[in-house]
Amino acid sequence: MRTSVNVSDDLLHQVMRESRAKTITQAIREALMAYLDLRRRKRLVQSFGSFENWNPDIRKMRRSRDLG
């Protein structure tokens, strides 16, 4: 898809340098993919919830593993 965007030259050059992209299109594609990956990872972490009150009994867990 073709589209026009206004991006500062400095920001674009930083992305190209960090991603080692050879073209502007490649740099933008990699930046968008990295953004999506980050959002998906955050959503995955949130789906697990919090383990603040989790107090595992390691001995009990080992016993049940050895018996099964």
Coordinates of N, CA and C in Angstrom, one line a residue:
M1 N 0.8 -1.2 0.0 CA 0.0 0.0 0.0 C 0.9 1.2 0.0
R2 N 0.6 2.1 -0.8 CA 1.3 3.4 -0.9 C 0.6 4.4 0.0
T3 N 1.4 5.2 0.7 CA 0.9 6.2 1.6 C 1.9 7.3 1.8
S4 N 1.5 8.4 2.2 CA 2.5 9.5 2.5 C 2.4 9.8 4.0
V5 N 3.6 9.9 4.5 CA 3.7 10.2 6.0 C 4.8 11.3 6.2
N6 N 4.6 12.0 7.2 CA 5.6 13.0 7.6 C 6.4 12.5 8.8
V7 N 7.7 12.2 8.6 CA 8.5 11.6 9.6 C 9.8 12.5 9.6
S8 N 10.3 12.8 10.7 CA 11.5 13.7 10.8 C 12.7 12.9 10.2
D9 N 13.5 13.6 9.5 CA 14.7 12.9 8.8 C 15.6 12.2 9.9
D10 N 15.7 12.9 11.0 CA 16.6 12.4 12.1 C 16.1 11.1 12.6
L11 N 14.8 11.0 12.9 CA 14.1 9.8 13.4 C 14.3 8.7 12.4
L12 N 14.0 9.0 11.1 CA 14.1 8.0 10.1 C 15.5 7.4 9.9
H13 N 16.5 8.3 10.0 CA 17.9 7.9 9.9 C 18.3 7.0 11.1
Q14 N 17.8 7.4 12.2 CA 18.1 6.6 13.4 C 17.5 5.2 13.3
V15 N 16.3 5.1 12.8 CA 15.7 3.8 12.6 C 16.4 3.0 11.6
M16 N 16.8 3.6 10.5 CA 17.6 2.9 9.4 C 18.9 2.4 10.0
R17 N 19.6 3.2 10.8 CA 20.9 2.9 11.3 C 20.7 1.7 12.3
E18 N 19.7 1.8 13.2 CA 19.5 0.7 14.2 C 19.1 -0.6 13.6
S19 N 18.2 -0.5 12.6 CA 17.7 -1.7 12.0 C 18.6 -2.2 10.8
R20 N 19.6 -1.4 10.5 CA 20.4 -1.8 9.3 C 19.7 -1.9 8.0
A21 N 18.6 -1.2 7.9 CA 17.7 -1.2 6.7 C 18.4 -0.5 5.6
K22 N 18.3 -1.0 4.4 CA 18.9 -0.4 3.3 C 18.0 0.6 2.6
T23 N 16.7 0.4 2.8 CA 15.7 1.4 2.2 C 14.8 1.9 3.3
I24 N 14.1 3.0 2.9 CA 13.2 3.6 3.9 C 12.0 2.7 4.1
T25 N 11.6 2.0 3.0 CA 10.4 1.1 3.1 C 10.8 0.0 4.1
Q26 N 12.0 -0.6 4.0 CA 12.4 -1.7 4.9 C 12.5 -1.2 6.3
A27 N 13.0 0.0 6.5 CA 13.1 0.6 7.9 C 11.7 0.7 8.5
I28 N 10.8 1.3 7.7 CA 9.4 1.5 8.3 C 8.7 0.2 8.5
R29 N 8.9 -0.8 7.6 CA 8.3 -2.1 7.8 C 8.8 -2.8 9.1
E30 N 10.1 -2.7 9.3 CA 10.7 -3.3 10.5 C 10.3 -2.6 11.8
A31 N 10.2 -1.3 11.7 CA 9.7 -0.5 12.9 C 8.3 -0.9 13.2
L32 N 7.4 -1.0 12.2 CA 6.0 -1.4 12.5 C 5.9 -2.8 13.0
M33 N 6.7 -3.7 12.5 CA 6.7 -5.1 13.0 C 7.2 -5.2 14.4
A34 N 8.2 -4.4 14.7 CA 8.7 -4.3 16.1 C 7.7 -3.8 17.1
Y35 N 7.0 -2.8 16.6 CA 5.9 -2.2 17.4 C 4.8 -3.3 17.7
L36 N 4.4 -4.0 16.7 CA 3.4 -5.0 16.8 C 3.8 -6.1 17.8
D37 N 5.1 -6.5 17.6 CA 5.7 -7.5 18.5 C 5.7 -7.1 19.9
L38 N 6.0 -5.9 20.2 CA 6.1 -5.4 21.5 C 4.7 -5.4 22.1
R39 N 3.7 -4.9 21.4 CA 2.3 -4.9 21.9 C 1.8 -6.3 22.1
R40 N 2.1 -7.2 21.3 CA 1.6 -8.6 21.5 C 2.3 -9.2 22.7
R41 N 3.5 -8.9 22.9 CA 4.2 -9.4 24.1 C 3.6 -8.8 25.4
K42 N 3.3 -7.5 25.4 CA 2.7 -6.9 26.6 C 1.3 -7.5 26.8
R43 N 0.5 -7.8 25.8 CA -0.8 -8.4 25.9 C -0.6 -9.8 26.5
L44 N 0.4 -10.5 26.0 CA 0.6 -11.9 26.5 C 0.9 -11.9 28.0
V45 N 1.8 -11.0 28.4 CA 2.2 -10.9 29.8 C 1.0 -10.5 30.7
Q46 N 0.2 -9.6 30.2 CA -1.0 -9.2 31.0 C -2.0 -10.4 31.1
S47 N -2.1 -11.3 30.1 CA -3.0 -12.4 30.1 C -2.7 -13.4 31.2
F48 N -1.4 -13.4 31.7 CA -1.0 -14.3 32.7 C -1.4 -13.8 34.1
G49 N -1.7 -12.5 34.2 CA -2.1 -12.0 35.5 C -0.9 -11.7 36.4
S50 N -1.2 -11.6 37.7 CA -0.2 -11.3 38.7 C 0.1 -12.5 39.5
F51 N 1.3 -12.6 39.9 CA 1.8 -13.7 40.8 C 2.3 -13.2 42.1
E52 N 1.7 -12.0 42.5 CA 2.2 -11.4 43.8 C 2.0 -12.2 45.0
N53 N 0.9 -12.9 45.1 CA 0.5 -13.7 46.3 C 0.8 -15.2 46.1
W54 N 1.6 -15.5 45.1 CA 1.9 -16.9 44.9 C 3.0 -17.3 45.8
N55 N 2.8 -18.3 46.6 CA 3.8 -18.8 47.5 C 3.9 -20.3 47.3
P56 N 4.7 -20.8 46.4 CA 4.7 -22.2 46.0 C 5.4 -23.1 47.1
D57 N 4.9 -24.3 47.3 CA 5.6 -25.2 48.2 C 6.4 -26.2 47.3
I58 N 7.7 -25.9 47.2 CA 8.5 -26.6 46.2 C 8.6 -28.1 46.6
R59 N 8.7 -28.4 47.9 CA 8.7 -29.8 48.3 C 7.5 -30.6 47.9
K60 N 6.3 -30.0 48.1 CA 5.1 -30.6 47.7 C 5.0 -30.8 46.2
M61 N 5.5 -29.8 45.4 CA 5.5 -29.9 44.0 C 6.4 -31.0 43.5
R62 N 7.6 -31.2 44.1 CA 8.5 -32.2 43.8 C 7.9 -33.6 44.1
R63 N 7.3 -33.7 45.2 CA 6.7 -35.0 45.6 C 5.6 -35.4 44.6
S64 N 4.8 -34.5 44.3 CA 3.7 -34.9 43.3 C 4.3 -35.2 41.9
R65 N 5.3 -34.6 41.6 CA 6.0 -34.9 40.3 C 6.6 -36.3 40.3
D66 N 7.2 -36.6 41.4 CA 7.9 -37.9 41.6 C 6.9 -39.1 41.6
L67 N 5.7 -38.9 42.2 CA 4.7 -39.9 42.3 C 4.0 -40.2 41.0
G68 N 3.9 -39.1 40.2 CA 3.1 -39.2 39.0 C 3.8 -39.8 37.9

